[in-house]
Amino acid sequence: MTSVVNSKNESVQLVTVEKWLESIDSLSNKGVGIIVKPTDDVGLLKDSLDKIVIIALDFNNFDDGRGYSHAYLLSKRWKYSGEIIGVNAHIDQLQFMLRAGVTSYKLLDDYENFDEIDYSNGFSICYQAAANNSGMKEKF
């Protein structure tokens, strides 16, 4: 993936975390975003979050939950105010992505005929705290 469409329907070029760290000064004024793999250390981005227009978290591996932790750290702990988009996502991950702090998403092409609303608003009670409970009541 070399680009992503943001919530304003604009195409944004993406670079890897490594490329961003190597070239922050030259890339920060170009309006590029960053693709974050589950194995990446998002803590390395903390000092330059104000220069990043969009962060794309790769959720391709259904069994790997690190993307949720990345979203939570970025949105809650470090107060990243830009767009956090979950990419390559499975529809069953949608509600958890949104609760963790993902602000938009791009599902895998396999799900183009599914109604995401059923998957993002299907529950009214949750049993764990989250960055965004989407109107659900917490029950601990």
Tab-separated table of C-alpha atoms in Angstrom:
chain	number	residue	atom	x	y	z
A	1	MET	CA	0.000	0.000	0.000
A	2	THR	CA	1.482	3.307	-1.053
A	3	SER	CA	-1.530	5.563	-0.565
A	4	VAL	CA	-4.841	5.735	1.244
A	5	VAL	CA	-7.997	7.793	0.796
A	6	ASN	CA	-8.680	9.917	3.868
A	7	SER	CA	-12.057	10.945	5.309
A	8	LYS	CA	-12.095	13.996	2.999
A	9	ASN	CA	-11.840	11.644	0.004
A	10	GLU	CA	-8.288	12.811	-0.767
A	11	SER	CA	-5.472	10.454	-1.677
A	12	VAL	CA	-2.571	10.610	0.786
A	13	GLN	CA	0.821	9.031	0.110
A	14	LEU	CA	2.028	6.674	2.842
A	15	VAL	CA	5.558	5.934	3.980
A	16	THR	CA	6.804	3.341	6.439
A	17	VAL	CA	7.734	4.237	10.004
A	18	GLU	CA	11.385	3.639	9.105
A	19	LYS	CA	11.242	5.977	6.089
A	20	TRP	CA	9.497	8.654	8.160
A	21	LEU	CA	12.136	8.529	10.904
A	22	GLU	CA	14.943	8.743	8.334
A	23	SER	CA	13.451	11.769	6.566
A	24	ILE	CA	11.171	13.659	8.985
A	25	ASP	CA	12.429	17.082	7.922
A	26	SER	CA	11.935	16.531	4.200
A	27	LEU	CA	8.659	14.587	4.498
A	28	SER	CA	6.834	16.619	7.152
A	29	ASN	CA	5.973	19.458	4.769
A	30	LYS	CA	4.744	17.113	2.008
A	31	GLY	CA	1.534	16.011	3.727
A	32	VAL	CA	2.393	12.324	3.768
A	33	GLY	CA	0.947	9.730	6.095
A	34	ILE	CA	2.481	6.723	7.766
A	35	ILE	CA	1.617	3.054	7.418
A	36	VAL	CA	2.109	1.258	10.739
A	37	LYS	CA	2.511	-2.509	10.767
A	38	PRO	CA	1.693	-4.447	13.941
A	39	THR	CA	5.413	-5.035	14.541
A	40	ASP	CA	6.276	-1.310	14.403
A	41	ASP	CA	7.001	0.653	17.582
A	42	VAL	CA	4.520	3.565	17.504
A	43	GLY	CA	6.387	5.135	20.406
A	44	LEU	CA	9.034	6.189	17.892
A	45	LEU	CA	6.442	8.527	16.318
A	46	LYS	CA	5.486	10.274	19.559
A	47	ASP	CA	7.744	13.306	19.109
A	48	SER	CA	6.615	13.987	15.537
A	49	LEU	CA	2.861	13.333	15.766
A	50	ASP	CA	2.058	17.000	15.125
A	51	LYS	CA	3.689	16.674	11.680
A	52	ILE	CA	1.792	13.546	10.577
A	53	VAL	CA	-1.454	14.099	8.634
A	54	ILE	CA	-2.754	10.521	8.782
A	55	ILE	CA	-1.698	7.248	10.362
A	56	ALA	CA	-2.811	4.014	8.692
A	57	LEU	CA	-2.791	0.996	11.004
A	58	ASP	CA	-2.557	-2.336	9.193
A	59	PHE	CA	-5.090	-4.836	10.588
A	60	ASN	CA	-4.552	-7.520	7.935
A	61	ASN	CA	-3.636	-10.271	10.397
A	62	PHE	CA	-6.878	-11.090	12.207
A	63	ASP	CA	-5.014	-12.814	15.049
A	64	ASP	CA	-2.792	-9.823	15.857
A	65	GLY	CA	-4.278	-7.273	18.263
A	66	ARG	CA	-1.367	-4.842	18.389
A	67	GLY	CA	-3.194	-2.439	16.055
A	68	TYR	CA	-5.755	-1.822	18.794
A	69	SER	CA	-2.979	-0.945	21.235
A	70	HIS	CA	-1.386	1.342	18.649
A	71	ALA	CA	-4.705	3.158	18.117
A	72	TYR	CA	-5.274	3.582	21.842
A	73	LEU	CA	-1.769	4.886	22.507
A	74	LEU	CA	-1.963	7.357	19.635
A	75	SER	CA	-5.441	8.699	20.369
A	76	LYS	CA	-5.641	8.603	24.150
A	77	ARG	CA	-2.195	8.599	25.661
A	78	TRP	CA	-0.450	10.850	23.141
A	79	LYS	CA	-3.529	12.832	22.017
A	80	TYR	CA	-2.867	12.468	18.291
A	81	SER	CA	-5.531	14.635	16.651
A	82	GLY	CA	-5.054	13.538	13.045
A	83	GLU	CA	-6.913	10.761	11.302
A	84	ILE	CA	-6.213	7.175	12.335
A	85	ILE	CA	-7.402	4.832	9.613
A	86	GLY	CA	-7.580	1.077	10.011
A	87	VAL	CA	-6.635	-0.579	6.720
A	88	ASN	CA	-6.850	-4.156	5.437
A	89	ALA	CA	-9.414	-4.808	8.143
A	90	HIS	CA	-11.765	-7.724	8.587
A	91	ILE	CA	-15.376	-6.722	9.244
A	92	ASP	CA	-15.403	-8.535	12.602
A	93	GLN	CA	-12.676	-6.148	13.791
A	94	LEU	CA	-14.660	-3.010	13.008
A	95	GLN	CA	-16.318	-2.326	16.345
A	96	PHE	CA	-13.124	-3.012	18.274
A	97	MET	CA	-11.101	-0.751	15.958
A	98	LEU	CA	-13.513	2.147	16.464
A	99	ARG	CA	-13.564	1.609	20.229
A	100	ALA	CA	-9.755	1.573	20.358
A	101	GLY	CA	-9.437	4.986	18.692
A	102	VAL	CA	-9.486	4.336	14.943
A	103	THR	CA	-11.393	7.212	13.301
A	104	SER	CA	-11.970	5.706	9.838
A	105	TYR	CA	-11.360	2.408	8.105
A	106	LYS	CA	-10.864	0.563	4.830
A	107	LEU	CA	-12.114	-3.011	4.951
A	108	LEU	CA	-10.606	-5.784	2.870
A	109	ASP	CA	-12.225	-6.069	-0.566
A	110	ASP	CA	-13.850	-9.352	0.533
A	111	TYR	CA	-16.347	-7.284	2.545
A	112	GLU	CA	-17.513	-4.799	-0.086
A	113	ASN	CA	-21.059	-6.253	-0.059
A	114	PHE	CA	-21.456	-6.232	3.740
A	115	ASP	CA	-23.316	-3.584	5.742
A	116	GLU	CA	-20.745	-2.178	8.157
A	117	ILE	CA	-23.391	-0.454	10.270
A	118	ASP	CA	-24.543	-3.823	11.606
A	119	TYR	CA	-20.982	-4.579	12.677
A	120	SER	CA	-20.102	-1.194	14.143
A	121	ASN	CA	-23.310	-0.684	16.152
A	122	GLY	CA	-24.319	-4.245	16.951
A	123	PHE	CA	-23.811	-4.146	20.717
A	124	SER	CA	-25.233	-1.966	23.492
A	125	ILE	CA	-23.132	-3.214	26.439
A	126	CYS	CA	-19.392	-3.734	26.707
A	127	TYR	CA	-17.343	-5.427	29.381
A	128	GLN	CA	-14.093	-3.548	28.920
A	129	ALA	CA	-13.076	0.103	28.946
A	130	ALA	CA	-12.161	1.694	25.630
A	131	ALA	CA	-11.036	4.948	24.049
A	132	ASN	CA	-14.474	5.316	22.434
A	133	ASN	CA	-17.390	3.198	23.622
A	134	SER	CA	-19.662	4.475	20.838
A	135	GLY	CA	-22.603	4.935	23.187
A	136	MET	CA	-22.331	1.485	24.751
A	137	LYS	CA	-22.808	1.101	28.489
A	138	GLU	CA	-19.800	-0.221	30.350
A	139	LYS	CA	-20.554	-3.136	32.626
A	140	PHE	CA	-17.679	-4.283	34.810
